[in-house]
């Protein structure tokens, strides 16, 4: 039986390493590790194993990144996110980035005028 336990531990550790890598890759450099999130599709979850094991591994991976990790299952997708309070200066940077992104999306539509025809 100990060999089976060791195999399960190695699988868990490998899953934690993989999730940590995916989570770290999603971090935006200017946010100093805050606003972390990862969304796993239903096919990702099927590939990774049992939901309870993926959630446990995701929480452990998040803690490695100094997150306060939370998980939420919505329509077959697992959302893993950092629930820490964000410092004001990081929050301002994120709000400015969001405003610039919305402005860039809206600008082409604002320049269009209805045709008189």
PDB file of N, CA and C in Angstrom, residues 30-111:
ATOM      1  N   UNK A  30       2.895  44.231 -14.040  1.00  0.00           N
ATOM      2  CA  UNK A  30       2.684  45.493 -13.341  1.00  0.00           C
ATOM      3  C   UNK A  30       1.841  45.393 -12.086  1.00  0.00           C
ATOM      4  N   UNK A  31       1.256  44.224 -11.840  1.00  0.00           N
ATOM      5  CA  UNK A  31       0.361  44.065 -10.687  1.00  0.00           C
ATOM      6  C   UNK A  31       1.036  43.396  -9.496  1.00  0.00           C
ATOM      7  N   UNK A  32       2.346  43.181  -9.574  1.00  0.00           N
ATOM      8  CA  UNK A  32       3.157  42.654  -8.469  1.00  0.00           C
ATOM      9  C   UNK A  32       2.564  41.398  -7.835  1.00  0.00           C
ATOM     10  N   UNK A  33       1.999  40.517  -8.646  1.00  0.00           N
ATOM     11  CA  UNK A  33       1.470  39.253  -8.142  1.00  0.00           C
ATOM     12  C   UNK A  33       0.015  39.284  -7.737  1.00  0.00           C
ATOM     13  N   UNK A  34      -0.600  40.474  -7.728  1.00  0.00           N
ATOM     14  CA  UNK A  34      -2.021  40.581  -7.369  1.00  0.00           C
ATOM     15  C   UNK A  34      -2.892  40.347  -8.600  1.00  0.00           C
ATOM     16  N   UNK A  35      -4.168  40.190  -8.385  1.00  0.00           N
ATOM     17  CA  UNK A  35      -5.165  39.949  -9.437  1.00  0.00           C
ATOM     18  C   UNK A  35      -4.913  38.639 -10.172  1.00  0.00           C
ATOM     19  N   UNK A  36      -4.343  37.669  -9.478  1.00  0.00           N
ATOM     20  CA  UNK A  36      -4.087  36.375 -10.103  1.00  0.00           C
ATOM     21  C   UNK A  36      -5.365  35.602 -10.330  1.00  0.00           C
ATOM     22  N   UNK A  37      -5.428  34.934 -11.465  1.00  0.00           N
ATOM     23  CA  UNK A  37      -6.577  34.074 -11.742  1.00  0.00           C
ATOM     24  C   UNK A  37      -6.197  33.045 -12.798  1.00  0.00           C
ATOM     25  N   UNK A  38      -6.909  31.942 -12.762  1.00  0.00           N
ATOM     26  CA  UNK A  38      -6.741  30.884 -13.751  1.00  0.00           C
ATOM     27  C   UNK A  38      -8.119  30.277 -13.977  1.00  0.00           C
ATOM     28  N   UNK A  39      -8.471  30.058 -15.222  1.00  0.00           N
ATOM     29  CA  UNK A  39      -9.747  29.441 -15.555  1.00  0.00           C
ATOM     30  C   UNK A  39      -9.443  28.129 -16.272  1.00  0.00           C
ATOM     31  N   UNK A  40      -9.923  27.050 -15.691  1.00  0.00           N
ATOM     32  CA  UNK A  40      -9.732  25.724 -16.278  1.00  0.00           C
ATOM     33  C   UNK A  40     -11.040  25.266 -16.898  1.00  0.00           C
ATOM     34  N   UNK A  41     -10.989  24.898 -18.171  1.00  0.00           N
ATOM     35  CA  UNK A  41     -12.181  24.431 -18.876  1.00  0.00           C
ATOM     36  C   UNK A  41     -12.541  23.026 -18.402  1.00  0.00           C
ATOM     37  N   UNK A  42     -13.721  22.575 -18.801  1.00  0.00           N
ATOM     38  CA  UNK A  42     -14.146  21.229 -18.423  1.00  0.00           C
ATOM     39  C   UNK A  42     -13.192  20.182 -18.999  1.00  0.00           C
ATOM     40  N   UNK A  43     -12.668  20.412 -20.195  1.00  0.00           N
ATOM     41  CA  UNK A  43     -11.720  19.452 -20.767  1.00  0.00           C
ATOM     42  C   UNK A  43     -10.384  19.475 -20.007  1.00  0.00           C
ATOM     43  N   UNK A  44      -9.960  20.655 -19.537  1.00  0.00           N
ATOM     44  CA  UNK A  44      -8.764  20.731 -18.689  1.00  0.00           C
ATOM     45  C   UNK A  44      -8.973  19.899 -17.424  1.00  0.00           C
ATOM     46  N   UNK A  45     -10.154  20.061 -16.840  1.00  0.00           N
ATOM     47  CA  UNK A  45     -10.451  19.356 -15.592  1.00  0.00           C
ATOM     48  C   UNK A  45     -10.475  17.850 -15.800  1.00  0.00           C
ATOM     49  N   UNK A  46     -11.075  17.406 -16.897  1.00  0.00           N
ATOM     50  CA  UNK A  46     -11.106  15.967 -17.190  1.00  0.00           C
ATOM     51  C   UNK A  46      -9.692  15.399 -17.294  1.00  0.00           C
ATOM     52  N   UNK A  47      -8.830  16.154 -17.934  1.00  0.00           N
ATOM     53  CA  UNK A  47      -7.444  15.714 -18.132  1.00  0.00           C
ATOM     54  C   UNK A  47      -6.679  15.665 -16.812  1.00  0.00           C
ATOM     55  N   UNK A  48      -7.001  16.578 -15.893  1.00  0.00           N
ATOM     56  CA  UNK A  48      -6.235  16.703 -14.660  1.00  0.00           C
ATOM     57  C   UNK A  48      -6.665  15.734 -13.560  1.00  0.00           C
ATOM     58  N   UNK A  49      -7.873  15.204 -13.640  1.00  0.00           N
ATOM     59  CA  UNK A  49      -8.307  14.252 -12.619  1.00  0.00           C
ATOM     60  C   UNK A  49      -9.572  14.676 -11.913  1.00  0.00           C
ATOM     61  N   UNK A  50      -9.758  14.144 -10.732  1.00  0.00           N
ATOM     62  CA  UNK A  50     -10.960  14.409  -9.941  1.00  0.00           C
ATOM     63  C   UNK A  50     -11.013  15.877  -9.513  1.00  0.00           C
ATOM     64  N   UNK A  51     -12.205  16.448  -9.563  1.00  0.00           N
ATOM     65  CA  UNK A  51     -12.383  17.863  -9.231  1.00  0.00           C
ATOM     66  C   UNK A  51     -11.833  18.194  -7.852  1.00  0.00           C
ATOM     67  N   UNK A  52     -12.141  17.359  -6.859  1.00  0.00           N
ATOM     68  CA  UNK A  52     -11.669  17.647  -5.491  1.00  0.00           C
ATOM     69  C   UNK A  52     -10.143  17.693  -5.428  1.00  0.00           C
ATOM     70  N   UNK A  53      -9.488  16.833  -6.206  1.00  0.00           N
ATOM     71  CA  UNK A  53      -8.025  16.814  -6.222  1.00  0.00           C
ATOM     72  C   UNK A  53      -7.456  18.040  -6.932  1.00  0.00           C
ATOM     73  N   UNK A  54      -8.103  18.459  -8.006  1.00  0.00           N
ATOM     74  CA  UNK A  54      -7.653  19.648  -8.746  1.00  0.00           C
ATOM     75  C   UNK A  54      -7.835  20.885  -7.870  1.00  0.00           C
ATOM     76  N   UNK A  55      -8.978  20.978  -7.195  1.00  0.00           N
ATOM     77  CA  UNK A  55      -9.209  22.133  -6.307  1.00  0.00           C
ATOM     78  C   UNK A  55      -8.155  22.193  -5.207  1.00  0.00           C
ATOM     79  N   UNK A  56      -7.889  21.049  -4.595  1.00  0.00           N
ATOM     80  CA  UNK A  56      -6.896  21.004  -3.513  1.00  0.00           C
ATOM     81  C   UNK A  56      -5.523  21.416  -4.034  1.00  0.00           C
ATOM     82  N   UNK A  57      -5.151  20.895  -5.187  1.00  0.00           N
ATOM     83  CA  UNK A  57      -3.848  21.232  -5.788  1.00  0.00           C
ATOM     84  C   UNK A  57      -3.795  22.709  -6.176  1.00  0.00           C
ATOM     85  N   UNK A  58      -4.899  23.249  -6.694  1.00  0.00           N
ATOM     86  CA  UNK A  58      -4.938  24.666  -7.089  1.00  0.00           C
ATOM     87  C   UNK A  58      -4.777  25.570  -5.878  1.00  0.00           C
ATOM     88  N   UNK A  59      -5.418  25.208  -4.776  1.00  0.00           N
ATOM     89  CA  UNK A  59      -5.263  26.023  -3.565  1.00  0.00           C
ATOM     90  C   UNK A  59      -3.823  25.980  -3.063  1.00  0.00           C
ATOM     91  N   UNK A  60      -3.212  24.804  -3.128  1.00  0.00           N
ATOM     92  CA  UNK A  60      -1.805  24.693  -2.703  1.00  0.00           C
ATOM     93  C   UNK A  60      -0.892  25.497  -3.628  1.00  0.00           C
ATOM     94  N   UNK A  61      -1.123  25.415  -4.929  1.00  0.00           N
ATOM     95  CA  UNK A  61      -0.322  26.178  -5.898  1.00  0.00           C
ATOM     96  C   UNK A  61      -0.482  27.671  -5.651  1.00  0.00           C
ATOM     97  N   UNK A  62      -1.703  28.104  -5.377  1.00  0.00           N
ATOM     98  CA  UNK A  62      -1.945  29.520  -5.089  1.00  0.00           C
ATOM     99  C   UNK A  62      -1.199  29.979  -3.850  1.00  0.00           C
ATOM    100  N   UNK A  63      -1.205  29.161  -2.822  1.00  0.00           N
ATOM    101  CA  UNK A  63      -0.475  29.543  -1.602  1.00  0.00           C
ATOM    102  C   UNK A  63       1.024  29.668  -1.871  1.00  0.00           C
ATOM    103  N   UNK A  64       1.550  28.839  -2.753  1.00  0.00           N
ATOM    104  CA  UNK A  64       2.966  28.951  -3.126  1.00  0.00           C
ATOM    105  C   UNK A  64       3.270  30.312  -3.754  1.00  0.00           C
ATOM    106  N   UNK A  65       2.264  30.890  -4.416  1.00  0.00           N
ATOM    107  CA  UNK A  65       2.430  32.201  -5.064  1.00  0.00           C
ATOM    108  C   UNK A  65       2.027  33.348  -4.137  1.00  0.00           C
ATOM    109  N   UNK A  66       1.839  33.025  -2.863  1.00  0.00           N
ATOM    110  CA  UNK A  66       1.424  33.991  -1.833  1.00  0.00           C
ATOM    111  C   UNK A  66       0.012  34.516  -2.045  1.00  0.00           C
ATOM    112  N   UNK A  67      -0.790  33.777  -2.781  1.00  0.00           N
ATOM    113  CA  UNK A  67      -2.191  34.145  -2.958  1.00  0.00           C
ATOM    114  C   UNK A  67      -2.984  33.724  -1.726  1.00  0.00           C
ATOM    115  N   UNK A  68      -4.180  34.270  -1.635  1.00  0.00           N
ATOM    116  CA  UNK A  68      -5.204  33.747  -0.754  1.00  0.00           C
ATOM    117  C   UNK A  68      -6.181  33.054  -1.723  1.00  0.00           C
ATOM    118  N   UNK A  69      -5.880  31.812  -2.107  1.00  0.00           N
ATOM    119  CA  UNK A  69      -6.601  31.183  -3.220  1.00  0.00           C
ATOM    120  C   UNK A  69      -8.030  30.774  -2.892  1.00  0.00           C
ATOM    121  N   UNK A  70      -8.900  31.011  -3.844  1.00  0.00           N
ATOM    122  CA  UNK A  70     -10.297  30.585  -3.785  1.00  0.00           C
ATOM    123  C   UNK A  70     -10.595  29.862  -5.091  1.00  0.00           C
ATOM    124  N   UNK A  71     -11.505  28.901  -5.026  1.00  0.00           N
ATOM    125  CA  UNK A  71     -11.928  28.205  -6.238  1.00  0.00           C
ATOM    126  C   UNK A  71     -13.442  28.285  -6.346  1.00  0.00           C
ATOM    127  N   UNK A  72     -13.921  28.353  -7.583  1.00  0.00           N
ATOM    128  CA  UNK A  72     -15.365  28.429  -7.841  1.00  0.00           C
ATOM    129  C   UNK A  72     -15.648  27.654  -9.123  1.00  0.00           C
ATOM    130  N   UNK A  73     -16.567  26.711  -9.061  1.00  0.00           N
ATOM    131  CA  UNK A  73     -16.966  25.950 -10.241  1.00  0.00           C
ATOM    132  C   UNK A  73     -18.205  26.612 -10.839  1.00  0.00           C
ATOM    133  N   UNK A  74     -18.119  27.013 -12.111  1.00  0.00           N
ATOM    134  CA  UNK A  74     -19.225  27.674 -12.810  1.00  0.00           C
ATOM    135  C   UNK A  74     -19.356  27.057 -14.197  1.00  0.00           C
ATOM    136  N   UNK A  75     -20.509  26.478 -14.463  1.00  0.00           N
ATOM    137  CA  UNK A  75     -20.786  25.888 -15.782  1.00  0.00           C
ATOM    138  C   UNK A  75     -19.664  24.980 -16.277  1.00  0.00           C
ATOM    139  N   UNK A  76     -19.166  24.145 -15.405  1.00  0.00           N
ATOM    140  CA  UNK A  76     -18.140  23.180 -15.802  1.00  0.00           C
ATOM    141  C   UNK A  76     -16.731  23.722 -15.859  1.00  0.00           C
ATOM    142  N   UNK A  77     -16.555  25.012 -15.582  1.00  0.00           N
ATOM    143  CA  UNK A  77     -15.204  25.607 -15.555  1.00  0.00           C
ATOM    144  C   UNK A  77     -14.820  25.890 -14.114  1.00  0.00           C
ATOM    145  N   UNK A  78     -13.556  25.689 -13.815  1.00  0.00           N
ATOM    146  CA  UNK A  78     -13.064  25.973 -12.476  1.00  0.00           C
ATOM    147  C   UNK A  78     -12.292  27.286 -12.508  1.00  0.00           C
ATOM    148  N   UNK A  79     -12.759  28.239 -11.733  1.00  0.00           N
ATOM    149  CA  UNK A  79     -12.085  29.525 -11.587  1.00  0.00           C
ATOM    150  C   UNK A  79     -11.243  29.449 -10.318  1.00  0.00           C
ATOM    151  N   UNK A  80      -9.975  29.771 -10.451  1.00  0.00           N
ATOM    152  CA  UNK A  80      -9.056  29.835  -9.325  1.00  0.00           C
ATOM    153  C   UNK A  80      -8.565  31.271  -9.282  1.00  0.00           C
ATOM    154  N   UNK A  81      -8.737  31.931  -8.132  1.00  0.00           N
ATOM    155  CA  UNK A  81      -8.358  33.342  -8.082  1.00  0.00           C
ATOM    156  C   UNK A  81      -7.783  33.719  -6.728  1.00  0.00           C
ATOM    157  N   UNK A  82      -7.065  34.812  -6.747  1.00  0.00           N
ATOM    158  CA  UNK A  82      -6.421  35.359  -5.555  1.00  0.00           C
ATOM    159  C   UNK A  82      -7.394  36.321  -4.892  1.00  0.00           C
ATOM    160  N   UNK A  83      -7.754  36.040  -3.653  1.00  0.00           N
ATOM    161  CA  UNK A  83      -8.753  36.835  -2.942  1.00  0.00           C
ATOM    162  C   UNK A  83      -8.128  37.802  -1.928  1.00  0.00           C
ATOM    163  N   UNK A  84      -6.849  38.127  -2.108  1.00  0.00           N
ATOM    164  CA  UNK A  84      -6.218  39.075  -1.177  1.00  0.00           C
ATOM    165  C   UNK A  84      -6.725  40.491  -1.421  1.00  0.00           C
ATOM    166  N   UNK A  85      -6.645  41.313  -0.399  1.00  0.00           N
ATOM    167  CA  UNK A  85      -6.930  42.739  -0.564  1.00  0.00           C
ATOM    168  C   UNK A  85      -5.784  43.337  -1.374  1.00  0.00           C
ATOM    169  N   UNK A  86      -6.147  44.079  -2.416  1.00  0.00           N
ATOM    170  CA  UNK A  86      -5.157  44.646  -3.331  1.00  0.00           C
ATOM    171  C   UNK A  86      -4.727  46.025  -2.814  1.00  0.00           C
ATOM    172  N   UNK A  87      -3.427  46.295  -2.736  1.00  0.00           N
ATOM    173  CA  UNK A  87      -2.966  47.625  -2.316  1.00  0.00           C
ATOM    174  C   UNK A  87      -3.496  48.707  -3.269  1.00  0.00           C
ATOM    175  N   UNK A  88      -3.737  49.870  -2.718  1.00  0.00           N
ATOM    176  CA  UNK A  88      -4.333  50.988  -3.472  1.00  0.00           C
ATOM    177  C   UNK A  88      -3.549  51.324  -4.735  1.00  0.00           C
ATOM    178  N   UNK A  89      -2.219  51.357  -4.662  1.00  0.00           N
ATOM    179  CA  UNK A  89      -1.433  51.740  -5.840  1.00  0.00           C
ATOM    180  C   UNK A  89      -1.579  50.709  -6.968  1.00  0.00           C
ATOM    181  N   UNK A  90      -1.684  49.429  -6.626  1.00  0.00           N
ATOM    182  CA  UNK A  90      -1.874  48.383  -7.637  1.00  0.00           C
ATOM    183  C   UNK A  90      -3.288  48.488  -8.212  1.00  0.00           C
ATOM    184  N   UNK A  91      -4.240  48.762  -7.361  1.00  0.00           N
ATOM    185  CA  UNK A  91      -5.630  48.921  -7.795  1.00  0.00           C
ATOM    186  C   UNK A  91      -5.764  50.076  -8.788  1.00  0.00           C
ATOM    187  N   UNK A  92      -5.071  51.183  -8.526  1.00  0.00           N
ATOM    188  CA  UNK A  92      -5.125  52.328  -9.441  1.00  0.00           C
ATOM    189  C   UNK A  92      -4.542  51.970 -10.814  1.00  0.00           C
ATOM    190  N   UNK A  93      -3.430  51.241 -10.814  1.00  0.00           N
ATOM    191  CA  UNK A  93      -2.819  50.813 -12.071  1.00  0.00           C
ATOM    192  C   UNK A  93      -3.797  49.926 -12.844  1.00  0.00           C
ATOM    193  N   UNK A  94      -4.428  48.984 -12.155  1.00  0.00           N
ATOM    194  CA  UNK A  94      -5.371  48.071 -12.808  1.00  0.00           C
ATOM    195  C   UNK A  94      -6.583  48.829 -13.355  1.00  0.00           C
ATOM    196  N   UNK A  95      -7.099  49.799 -12.605  1.00  0.00           N
ATOM    197  CA  UNK A  95      -8.249  50.591 -13.084  1.00  0.00           C
ATOM    198  C   UNK A  95      -7.870  51.416 -14.312  1.00  0.00           C
ATOM    199  N   UNK A  96      -6.672  51.989 -14.294  1.00  0.00           N
ATOM    200  CA  UNK A  96      -6.207  52.765 -15.440  1.00  0.00           C
ATOM    201  C   UNK A  96      -6.071  51.858 -16.667  1.00  0.00           C
ATOM    202  N   UNK A  97      -5.505  50.670 -16.481  1.00  0.00           N
ATOM    203  CA  UNK A  97      -5.364  49.722 -17.592  1.00  0.00           C
ATOM    204  C   UNK A  97      -6.725  49.302 -18.133  1.00  0.00           C
ATOM    205  N   UNK A  98      -7.680  49.063 -17.255  1.00  0.00           N
ATOM    206  CA  UNK A  98      -9.025  48.677 -17.687  1.00  0.00           C
ATOM    207  C   UNK A  98      -9.688  49.816 -18.459  1.00  0.00           C
ATOM    208  N   UNK A  99      -9.533  51.042 -17.971  1.00  0.00           N
ATOM    209  CA  UNK A  99     -10.122  52.191 -18.660  1.00  0.00           C
ATOM    210  C   UNK A  99      -9.506  52.370 -20.046  1.00  0.00           C
ATOM    211  N   UNK A 100      -8.199  52.199 -20.148  1.00  0.00           N
ATOM    212  CA  UNK A 100      -7.533  52.326 -21.457  1.00  0.00           C
ATOM    213  C   UNK A 100      -7.990  51.227 -22.416  1.00  0.00           C
ATOM    214  N   UNK A 101      -8.201  50.017 -21.903  1.00  0.00           N
ATOM    215  CA  UNK A 101      -8.654  48.910 -22.753  1.00  0.00           C
ATOM    216  C   UNK A 101     -10.073  49.169 -23.264  1.00  0.00           C
ATOM    217  N   UNK A 102     -10.952  49.658 -22.401  1.00  0.00           N
ATOM    218  CA  UNK A 102     -12.321  49.972 -22.812  1.00  0.00           C
ATOM    219  C   UNK A 102     -12.302  51.119 -23.816  1.00  0.00           C
ATOM    220  N   UNK A 103     -11.492  52.126 -23.566  1.00  0.00           N
ATOM    221  CA  UNK A 103     -11.381  53.257 -24.480  1.00  0.00           C
ATOM    222  C   UNK A 103     -10.910  52.800 -25.858  1.00  0.00           C
ATOM    223  N   UNK A 104      -9.918  51.922 -25.893  1.00  0.00           N
ATOM    224  CA  UNK A 104      -9.398  51.418 -27.168  1.00  0.00           C
ATOM    225  C   UNK A 104     -10.469  50.639 -27.931  1.00  0.00           C
ATOM    226  N   UNK A 105     -11.316  49.916 -27.212  1.00  0.00           N
ATOM    227  CA  UNK A 105     -12.401  49.170 -27.855  1.00  0.00           C
ATOM    228  C   UNK A 105     -13.506  50.090 -28.357  1.00  0.00           C
ATOM    229  N   UNK A 106     -13.791  51.113 -27.606  1.00  0.00           N
ATOM    230  CA  UNK A 106     -14.911  52.001 -27.936  1.00  0.00           C
ATOM    231  C   UNK A 106     -14.551  53.074 -28.965  1.00  0.00           C
ATOM    232  N   UNK A 107     -13.304  53.457 -29.038  1.00  0.00           N
ATOM    233  CA  UNK A 107     -12.886  54.546 -29.920  1.00  0.00           C
ATOM    234  C   UNK A 107     -13.346  54.351 -31.370  1.00  0.00           C
ATOM    235  N   UNK A 108     -13.151  53.186 -31.996  1.00  0.00           N
ATOM    236  CA  UNK A 108     -13.597  53.044 -33.391  1.00  0.00           C
ATOM    237  C   UNK A 108     -15.114  53.241 -33.549  1.00  0.00           C
ATOM    238  N   UNK A 109     -15.884  52.832 -32.555  1.00  0.00           N
ATOM    239  CA  UNK A 109     -17.335  52.964 -32.628  1.00  0.00           C
ATOM    240  C   UNK A 109     -17.783  54.398 -32.400  1.00  0.00           C
ATOM    241  N   UNK A 110     -17.027  55.135 -31.626  1.00  0.00           N
ATOM    242  CA  UNK A 110     -17.391  56.529 -31.341  1.00  0.00           C
ATOM    243  C   UNK A 110     -17.113  57.416 -32.543  1.00  0.00           C
ATOM    244  N   UNK A 111     -16.193  57.017 -33.407  1.00  0.00           N
ATOM    245  CA  UNK A 111     -15.851  57.824 -34.575  1.00  0.00           C
ATOM    246  C   UNK A 111     -16.793  57.592 -35.749  1.00  0.00           C
TER     247      UNK A 111
END
